[in-house]
JSON list of C-alpha atoms in Angstrom, two decimals:
[
{"chain": "A", "resi": 14, "resn": "THR", "atom": "CA", "xyz": [-0.04, 0.09, -0.06]},
{"chain": "A", "resi": 15, "resn": "GLY", "atom": "CA", "xyz": [2.98, 2.31, 0.39]},
{"chain": "A", "resi": 16, "resn": "ASP", "atom": "CA", "xyz": [4.15, 5.37, 2.23]},
{"chain": "A", "resi": 17, "resn": "LEU", "atom": "CA", "xyz": [1.86, 8.24, 2.96]},
{"chain": "A", "resi": 18, "resn": "ILE", "atom": "CA", "xyz": [2.87, 11.89, 4.35]},
{"chain": "A", "resi": 19, "resn": "GLU", "atom": "CA", "xyz": [0.12, 14.33, 5.30]},
{"chain": "A", "resi": 20, "resn": "VAL", "atom": "CA", "xyz": [0.90, 17.83, 5.99]},
{"chain": "A", "resi": 21, "resn": "ASP", "atom": "CA", "xyz": [-1.70, 20.28, 7.26]},
{"chain": "A", "resi": 22, "resn": "VAL", "atom": "CA", "xyz": [-0.92, 23.66, 7.61]},
{"chain": "A", "resi": 23, "resn": "SER", "atom": "CA", "xyz": [-3.56, 26.48, 9.02]},
{"chain": "A", "resi": 24, "resn": "VAL", "atom": "CA", "xyz": [-2.17, 30.21, 9.51]},
{"chain": "A", "resi": 25, "resn": "ALA", "atom": "CA", "xyz": [-4.67, 32.37, 11.86]},
{"chain": "A", "resi": 26, "resn": "PRO", "atom": "CA", "xyz": [-5.84, 35.70, 10.69]},
{"chain": "A", "resi": 27, "resn": "ASP", "atom": "CA", "xyz": [-3.43, 38.53, 10.19]},
{"chain": "A", "resi": 28, "resn": "THR", "atom": "CA", "xyz": [-0.48, 36.12, 10.94]},
{"chain": "A", "resi": 29, "resn": "ALA", "atom": "CA", "xyz": [2.57, 35.52, 8.69]},
{"chain": "A", "resi": 30, "resn": "LEU", "atom": "CA", "xyz": [4.21, 31.99, 8.84]},
{"chain": "A", "resi": 31, "resn": "GLU", "atom": "CA", "xyz": [7.37, 31.40, 6.84]},
{"chain": "A", "resi": 32, "resn": "ILE", "atom": "CA", "xyz": [8.36, 27.43, 5.96]},
{"chain": "A", "resi": 33, "resn": "ILE", "atom": "CA", "xyz": [11.91, 26.62, 5.10]},
{"chain": "A", "resi": 34, "resn": "GLU", "atom": "CA", "xyz": [12.50, 22.93, 4.15]},
{"chain": "A", "resi": 35, "resn": "PRO", "atom": "CA", "xyz": [15.76, 22.21, 5.53]},
{"chain": "A", "resi": 36, "resn": "SER", "atom": "CA", "xyz": [16.96, 19.42, 2.56]},
{"chain": "A", "resi": 37, "resn": "GLY", "atom": "CA", "xyz": [15.30, 17.97, -0.28]},
{"chain": "A", "resi": 38, "resn": "THR", "atom": "CA", "xyz": [13.40, 15.06, -0.58]},
{"chain": "A", "resi": 39, "resn": "VAL", "atom": "CA", "xyz": [14.26, 11.92, -2.74]},
{"chain": "A", "resi": 40, "resn": "ALA", "atom": "CA", "xyz": [11.70, 9.11, -3.61]},
{"chain": "A", "resi": 41, "resn": "TYR", "atom": "CA", "xyz": [13.54, 6.08, -4.34]},
{"chain": "A", "resi": 42, "resn": "ASP", "atom": "CA", "xyz": [12.83, 2.95, -6.45]},
{"chain": "A", "resi": 43, "resn": "MET", "atom": "CA", "xyz": [9.96, 1.44, -4.75]},
{"chain": "A", "resi": 44, "resn": "ARG", "atom": "CA", "xyz": [10.21, -2.01, -6.57]},
{"chain": "A", "resi": 45, "resn": "GLY", "atom": "CA", "xyz": [6.59, -1.78, -7.60]},
{"chain": "A", "resi": 46, "resn": "GLY", "atom": "CA", "xyz": [4.97, 0.11, -4.71]},
{"chain": "A", "resi": 47, "resn": "SER", "atom": "CA", "xyz": [4.07, 3.54, -4.48]},
{"chain": "A", "resi": 48, "resn": "ALA", "atom": "CA", "xyz": [4.23, 6.77, -2.11]},
{"chain": "A", "resi": 49, "resn": "ARG", "atom": "CA", "xyz": [1.40, 9.17, -1.54]},
{"chain": "A", "resi": 50, "resn": "TRP", "atom": "CA", "xyz": [2.26, 12.78, -0.39]},
{"chain": "A", "resi": 51, "resn": "SER", "atom": "CA", "xyz": [-0.69, 15.12, 0.65]},
{"chain": "A", "resi": 52, "resn": "VAL", "atom": "CA", "xyz": [-0.51, 18.80, 1.61]},
{"chain": "A", "resi": 53, "resn": "HIS", "atom": "CA", "xyz": [-3.27, 21.09, 2.90]},
{"chain": "A", "resi": 54, "resn": "VAL", "atom": "CA", "xyz": [-2.93, 24.60, 3.67]},
{"chain": "A", "resi": 55, "resn": "HIS", "atom": "CA", "xyz": [-5.67, 27.08, 4.96]},
{"chain": "A", "resi": 56, "resn": "LEU", "atom": "CA", "xyz": [-4.82, 30.50, 5.09]},
{"chain": "A", "resi": 57, "resn": "ALA", "atom": "CA", "xyz": [-7.40, 32.53, 7.09]},
{"chain": "A", "resi": 58, "resn": "GLU", "atom": "CA", "xyz": [-8.17, 36.08, 6.56]},
{"chain": "A", "resi": 59, "resn": "ASN", "atom": "CA", "xyz": [-5.28, 38.27, 5.63]},
{"chain": "A", "resi": 60, "resn": "ALA", "atom": "CA", "xyz": [-2.92, 35.53, 6.54]},
{"chain": "A", "resi": 61, "resn": "ARG", "atom": "CA", "xyz": [0.50, 35.05, 4.76]},
{"chain": "A", "resi": 62, "resn": "LEU", "atom": "CA", "xyz": [2.63, 31.91, 3.99]},
{"chain": "A", "resi": 63, "resn": "ARG", "atom": "CA", "xyz": [5.83, 31.79, 2.62]},
{"chain": "A", "resi": 64, "resn": "TRP", "atom": "CA", "xyz": [7.18, 28.16, 1.53]},
{"chain": "A", "resi": 65, "resn": "HIS", "atom": "CA", "xyz": [10.36, 27.61, 0.36]},
{"chain": "A", "resi": 66, "resn": "GLY", "atom": "CA", "xyz": [10.50, 23.80, -1.07]},
{"chain": "A", "resi": 67, "resn": "LYS", "atom": "CA", "xyz": [13.69, 22.13, -1.78]},
{"chain": "A", "resi": 68, "resn": "PRO", "atom": "CA", "xyz": [14.19, 19.62, -4.73]},
{"chain": "A", "resi": 69, "resn": "PHE", "atom": "CA", "xyz": [11.86, 16.70, -4.63]},
{"chain": "A", "resi": 70, "resn": "ILE", "atom": "CA", "xyz": [13.79, 14.07, -6.62]},
{"chain": "A", "resi": 71, "resn": "ILE", "atom": "CA", "xyz": [11.91, 11.07, -8.17]},
{"chain": "A", "resi": 72, "resn": "ALA", "atom": "CA", "xyz": [14.33, 8.69, -8.61]},
{"chain": "A", "resi": 73, "resn": "HIS", "atom": "CA", "xyz": [14.17, 5.92, -11.33]},
{"chain": "A", "resi": 74, "resn": "GLY", "atom": "CA", "xyz": [11.71, 3.07, -10.26]},
{"chain": "A", "resi": 75, "resn": "ALA", "atom": "CA", "xyz": [9.81, 5.48, -7.93]},
{"chain": "A", "resi": 76, "resn": "ASN", "atom": "CA", "xyz": [5.91, 6.09, -8.17]},
{"chain": "A", "resi": 77, "resn": "VAL", "atom": "CA", "xyz": [4.89, 9.19, -6.42]},
{"chain": "A", "resi": 78, "resn": "SER", "atom": "CA", "xyz": [1.46, 10.64, -6.38]},
{"chain": "A", "resi": 79, "resn": "ARG", "atom": "CA", "xyz": [1.05, 14.31, -4.59]},
{"chain": "A", "resi": 80, "resn": "GLU", "atom": "CA", "xyz": [-2.06, 16.27, -3.92]},
{"chain": "A", "resi": 81, "resn": "VAL", "atom": "CA", "xyz": [-1.52, 19.87, -2.76]},
{"chain": "A", "resi": 82, "resn": "ARG", "atom": "CA", "xyz": [-4.67, 22.07, -1.48]},
{"chain": "A", "resi": 83, "resn": "VAL", "atom": "CA", "xyz": [-4.47, 25.57, -0.81]},
{"chain": "A", "resi": 84, "resn": "ASP", "atom": "CA", "xyz": [-7.58, 27.46, 0.54]},
{"chain": "A", "resi": 85, "resn": "LEU", "atom": "CA", "xyz": [-6.97, 31.26, 0.80]},
{"chain": "A", "resi": 86, "resn": "ASP", "atom": "CA", "xyz": [-9.67, 33.36, 2.84]},
{"chain": "A", "resi": 87, "resn": "ALA", "atom": "CA", "xyz": [-10.12, 37.02, 1.94]},
{"chain": "A", "resi": 88, "resn": "GLY", "atom": "CA", "xyz": [-6.82, 39.01, 2.00]},
{"chain": "A", "resi": 89, "resn": "ALA", "atom": "CA", "xyz": [-4.67, 35.85, 2.34]},
{"chain": "A", "resi": 90, "resn": "THR", "atom": "CA", "xyz": [-1.58, 35.55, 0.06]},
{"chain": "A", "resi": 91, "resn": "ALA", "atom": "CA", "xyz": [0.91, 32.36, -0.27]},
{"chain": "A", "resi": 92, "resn": "THR", "atom": "CA", "xyz": [4.25, 32.27, -2.10]},
{"chain": "A", "resi": 93, "resn": "LEU", "atom": "CA", "xyz": [5.31, 28.87, -2.71]},
{"chain": "A", "resi": 94, "resn": "ARG", "atom": "CA", "xyz": [8.46, 27.47, -4.21]},
{"chain": "A", "resi": 95, "resn": "GLU", "atom": "CA", "xyz": [8.79, 23.98, -5.77]},
{"chain": "A", "resi": 96, "resn": "ILE", "atom": "CA", "xyz": [11.32, 22.27, -7.41]},
{"chain": "A", "resi": 97, "resn": "LEU", "atom": "CA", "xyz": [10.73, 18.82, -9.32]},
{"chain": "A", "resi": 98, "resn": "VAL", "atom": "CA", "xyz": [13.56, 16.69, -10.18]},
{"chain": "A", "resi": 99, "resn": "LEU", "atom": "CA", "xyz": [13.42, 13.59, -12.67]},
{"chain": "A", "resi": 100, "resn": "GLY", "atom": "CA", "xyz": [16.13, 11.26, -11.62]},
{"chain": "A", "resi": 101, "resn": "ARG", "atom": "CA", "xyz": [19.01, 11.47, -9.64]},
{"chain": "A", "resi": 102, "resn": "SER", "atom": "CA", "xyz": [22.52, 11.96, -11.91]},
{"chain": "A", "resi": 103, "resn": "GLY", "atom": "CA", "xyz": [22.50, 9.70, -14.66]},
{"chain": "A", "resi": 104, "resn": "GLU", "atom": "CA", "xyz": [18.89, 8.58, -14.14]},
{"chain": "A", "resi": 105, "resn": "ARG", "atom": "CA", "xyz": [15.81, 9.04, -16.32]},
{"chain": "A", "resi": 106, "resn": "GLY", "atom": "CA", "xyz": [13.59, 9.00, -12.98]},
{"chain": "A", "resi": 107, "resn": "GLY", "atom": "CA", "xyz": [10.39, 7.49, -12.21]},
{"chain": "A", "resi": 108, "resn": "SER", "atom": "CA", "xyz": [6.76, 8.32, -12.22]},
{"chain": "A", "resi": 109, "resn": "PHE", "atom": "CA", "xyz": [5.19, 11.36, -10.59]},
{"chain": "A", "resi": 110, "resn": "ALA", "atom": "CA", "xyz": [1.43, 12.58, -10.66]},
{"chain": "A", "resi": 111, "resn": "GLN", "atom": "CA", "xyz": [0.55, 15.86, -8.89]},
{"chain": "A", "resi": 112, "resn": "ARG", "atom": "CA", "xyz": [-3.08, 17.24, -8.27]},
{"chain": "A", "resi": 113, "resn": "THR", "atom": "CA", "xyz": [-2.90, 21.04, -7.29]},
{"chain": "A", "resi": 114, "resn": "ARG", "atom": "CA", "xyz": [-6.13, 23.05, -6.23]},
{"chain": "A", "resi": 115, "resn": "VAL", "atom": "CA", "xyz": [-6.07, 26.90, -4.95]},
{"chain": "A", "resi": 116, "resn": "ASN", "atom": "CA", "xyz": [-9.22, 28.22, -3.90]},
{"chain": "A", "resi": 117, "resn": "HIS", "atom": "CA", "xyz": [-9.45, 31.89, -3.29]},
{"chain": "A", "resi": 118, "resn": "GLN", "atom": "CA", "xyz": [-12.65, 33.12, -1.19]},
{"chain": "A", "resi": 119, "resn": "GLY", "atom": "CA", "xyz": [-14.26, 29.63, -2.37]},
{"chain": "A", "resi": 120, "resn": "HIS", "atom": "CA", "xyz": [-13.48, 29.90, -5.90]},
{"chain": "A", "resi": 121, "resn": "PRO", "atom": "CA", "xyz": [-11.10, 28.07, -8.10]},
{"chain": "A", "resi": 122, "resn": "LEU", "atom": "CA", "xyz": [-7.80, 30.04, -8.53]},
{"chain": "A", "resi": 123, "resn": "LEU", "atom": "CA", "xyz": [-5.66, 27.42, -9.79]},
{"chain": "A", "resi": 124, "resn": "VAL", "atom": "CA", "xyz": [-6.60, 23.83, -10.97]},
{"chain": "A", "resi": 125, "resn": "GLU", "atom": "CA", "xyz": [-3.43, 21.83, -12.32]},
{"chain": "A", "resi": 126, "resn": "ASP", "atom": "CA", "xyz": [-2.72, 18.15, -13.07]},
{"chain": "A", "resi": 127, "resn": "LEU", "atom": "CA", "xyz": [0.83, 17.42, -13.72]},
{"chain": "A", "resi": 128, "resn": "VAL", "atom": "CA", "xyz": [2.06, 14.01, -14.81]},
{"chain": "A", "resi": 129, "resn": "LEU", "atom": "CA", "xyz": [5.71, 13.34, -15.50]},
{"chain": "A", "resi": 130, "resn": "ASN", "atom": "CA", "xyz": [6.30, 9.64, -16.42]},
{"chain": "A", "resi": 131, "resn": "THR", "atom": "CA", "xyz": [9.96, 8.79, -17.77]},
{"chain": "A", "resi": 132, "resn": "HIS", "atom": "CA", "xyz": [8.41, 5.39, -18.92]},
{"chain": "A", "resi": 133, "resn": "GLN", "atom": "CA", "xyz": [6.46, 7.37, -21.67]},
{"chain": "A", "resi": 134, "resn": "SER", "atom": "CA", "xyz": [7.45, 10.33, -23.99]},
{"chain": "A", "resi": 135, "resn": "LEU", "atom": "CA", "xyz": [7.72, 13.68, -22.52]},
{"chain": "A", "resi": 136, "resn": "THR", "atom": "CA", "xyz": [8.92, 15.57, -25.59]},
{"chain": "A", "resi": 137, "resn": "GLY", "atom": "CA", "xyz": [6.02, 17.95, -25.79]},
{"chain": "A", "resi": 138, "resn": "LEU", "atom": "CA", "xyz": [5.86, 18.43, -22.12]},
{"chain": "A", "resi": 139, "resn": "LEU", "atom": "CA", "xyz": [9.74, 18.70, -21.10]},
{"chain": "A", "resi": 140, "resn": "GLY", "atom": "CA", "xyz": [11.67, 18.38, -24.10]},
{"chain": "A", "resi": 141, "resn": "PRO", "atom": "CA", "xyz": [15.39, 17.55, -22.97]},
{"chain": "A", "resi": 142, "resn": "TRP", "atom": "CA", "xyz": [14.92, 19.31, -19.54]},
{"chain": "A", "resi": 143, "resn": "ARG", "atom": "CA", "xyz": [14.37, 17.13, -16.30]},
{"chain": "A", "resi": 144, "resn": "VAL", "atom": "CA", "xyz": [13.82, 19.93, -13.65]},
{"chain": "A", "resi": 145, "resn": "VAL", "atom": "CA", "xyz": [10.82, 21.79, -13.25]},
{"chain": "A", "resi": 146, "resn": "ASP", "atom": "CA", "xyz": [11.32, 25.09, -11.03]},
{"chain": "A", "resi": 147, "resn": "THR", "atom": "CA", "xyz": [8.02, 27.01, -10.00]},
{"chain": "A", "resi": 148, "resn": "VAL", "atom": "CA", "xyz": [7.49, 29.94, -7.97]},
{"chain": "A", "resi": 149, "resn": "SER", "atom": "CA", "xyz": [4.10, 30.29, -7.50]},
{"chain": "A", "resi": 150, "resn": "VAL", "atom": "CA", "xyz": [2.21, 33.54, -6.13]},
{"chain": "A", "resi": 151, "resn": "LEU", "atom": "CA", "xyz": [-1.55, 33.04, -4.69]},
{"chain": "A", "resi": 152, "resn": "GLY", "atom": "CA", "xyz": [-3.95, 35.62, -3.49]},
{"chain": "A", "resi": 153, "resn": "ARG", "atom": "CA", "xyz": [-1.95, 38.52, -5.30]},
{"chain": "A", "resi": 154, "resn": "ARG", "atom": "CA", "xyz": [-0.22, 39.19, -8.16]},
{"chain": "A", "resi": 155, "resn": "ALA", "atom": "CA", "xyz": [3.60, 38.82, -8.50]},
{"chain": "A", "resi": 156, "resn": "PRO", "atom": "CA", "xyz": [5.40, 42.28, -9.09]},
{"chain": "A", "resi": 157, "resn": "PRO", "atom": "CA", "xyz": [7.06, 42.56, -12.32]},
{"chain": "A", "resi": 158, "resn": "THR", "atom": "CA", "xyz": [10.50, 41.19, -12.45]},
{"chain": "A", "resi": 159, "resn": "PRO", "atom": "CA", "xyz": [13.11, 42.09, -15.15]},
{"chain": "A", "resi": 160, "resn": "LYS", "atom": "CA", "xyz": [14.18, 38.99, -17.32]},
{"chain": "A", "resi": 161, "resn": "ALA", "atom": "CA", "xyz": [17.87, 39.39, -15.90]},
{"chain": "A", "resi": 162, "resn": "ILE", "atom": "CA", "xyz": [16.18, 38.15, -12.31]},
{"chain": "A", "resi": 163, "resn": "VAL", "atom": "CA", "xyz": [13.64, 35.74, -14.32]},
{"chain": "A", "resi": 164, "resn": "GLY", "atom": "CA", "xyz": [16.20, 34.06, -16.57]},
{"chain": "A", "resi": 165, "resn": "ASP", "atom": "CA", "xyz": [15.69, 33.22, -20.25]},
{"chain": "A", "resi": 166, "resn": "THR", "atom": "CA", "xyz": [14.08, 30.04, -19.71]},
{"chain": "A", "resi": 167, "resn": "ALA", "atom": "CA", "xyz": [11.40, 30.92, -17.23]},
{"chain": "A", "resi": 168, "resn": "GLN", "atom": "CA", "xyz": [7.84, 32.03, -18.39]},
{"chain": "A", "resi": 169, "resn": "ARG", "atom": "CA", "xyz": [5.39, 34.01, -16.48]},
{"chain": "A", "resi": 170, "resn": "PHE", "atom": "CA", "xyz": [1.84, 33.05, -16.38]},
{"chain": "A", "resi": 171, "resn": "GLU", "atom": "CA", "xyz": [-0.62, 35.44, -14.70]},
{"chain": "A", "resi": 172, "resn": "LEU", "atom": "CA", "xyz": [-3.73, 33.52, -13.37]},
{"chain": "A", "resi": 173, "resn": "GLU", "atom": "CA", "xyz": [-7.61, 34.53, -14.07]},
{"chain": "A", "resi": 174, "resn": "GLY", "atom": "CA", "xyz": [-7.63, 35.85, -10.53]},
{"chain": "A", "resi": 175, "resn": "PRO", "atom": "CA", "xyz": [-5.00, 36.99, -8.14]},
{"chain": "A", "resi": 176, "resn": "GLY", "atom": "CA", "xyz": [-2.15, 34.91, -8.76]},
{"chain": "A", "resi": 177, "resn": "THR", "atom": "CA", "xyz": [1.14, 34.11, -10.98]},
{"chain": "A", "resi": 178, "resn": "LEU", "atom": "CA", "xyz": [2.97, 31.48, -11.63]},
{"chain": "A", "resi": 179, "resn": "ILE", "atom": "CA", "xyz": [6.61, 31.75, -12.83]},
{"chain": "A", "resi": 180, "resn": "ARG", "atom": "CA", "xyz": [7.97, 28.42, -14.00]},
{"chain": "A", "resi": 181, "resn": "SER", "atom": "CA", "xyz": [11.41, 27.50, -15.59]},
{"chain": "A", "resi": 182, "resn": "LEU", "atom": "CA", "xyz": [12.66, 24.12, -17.16]},
{"chain": "A", "resi": 183, "resn": "SER", "atom": "CA", "xyz": [16.34, 23.10, -16.89]},
{"chain": "A", "resi": 184, "resn": "GLY", "atom": "CA", "xyz": [18.67, 20.15, -16.76]},
{"chain": "A", "resi": 185, "resn": "GLN", "atom": "CA", "xyz": [20.11, 20.44, -13.34]},
{"chain": "A", "resi": 186, "resn": "ALA", "atom": "CA", "xyz": [18.49, 21.33, -10.22]},
{"chain": "A", "resi": 187, "resn": "HIS", "atom": "CA", "xyz": [21.64, 22.80, -8.70]},
{"chain": "A", "resi": 188, "resn": "ALA", "atom": "CA", "xyz": [21.58, 25.59, -11.45]},
{"chain": "A", "resi": 189, "resn": "GLY", "atom": "CA", "xyz": [18.94, 27.13, -9.18]},
{"chain": "A", "resi": 190, "resn": "CYS", "atom": "CA", "xyz": [16.93, 28.84, -12.05]},
{"chain": "A", "resi": 191, "resn": "LEU", "atom": "CA", "xyz": [14.74, 30.72, -10.01]},
{"chain": "A", "resi": 192, "resn": "ASP", "atom": "CA", "xyz": [16.83, 31.61, -7.02]},
{"chain": "A", "resi": 193, "resn": "SER", "atom": "CA", "xyz": [16.98, 35.37, -7.88]},
{"chain": "A", "resi": 194, "resn": "THR", "atom": "CA", "xyz": [13.30, 35.31, -8.53]},
{"chain": "A", "resi": 195, "resn": "TRP", "atom": "CA", "xyz": [12.59, 33.67, -5.07]},
{"chain": "A", "resi": 196, "resn": "ARG", "atom": "CA", "xyz": [14.41, 36.34, -3.57]},
{"chain": "A", "resi": 197, "resn": "VAL", "atom": "CA", "xyz": [12.69, 39.43, -4.83]},
{"chain": "A", "resi": 198, "resn": "ILE", "atom": "CA", "xyz": [8.95, 37.85, -5.14]}
]
């Protein structure tokens, strides 16, 4: 039945919380098994969350599904950093499926399903890259960022509601494609 990690974070009204992960996570070869990772965040009115995730590495043979749910009340904002890496050095990586749902004042703000499976062709999705680096600003728009800070490989996506995704694809996690962006957002 596999491993299960559940994280629940609630931030009270008018409170700020910063989460800094001390190290990255490696999902190793599961030899036919699987792992699930579930994160639920609730930010009360005018609460703020800044969560700096470290690389999440999906090693060859790993089979991971993650669910991320963020609920923002009025005036709440979340700034999240996520780095997904397919495989350790010299590996193709395993299977990864993430379902992200962000609600702002009870209405959908971001609905994204990301499936990365190196056993199938990823040419249209990742091309030659194996690292997906994302900075999500939710509950507000990210300030304008010069190309020198965001980098040439990053794309900026404005959500229909108050939010911005900045995403970069690269070949190596240690290159830190969005490190400068994270520092100024």
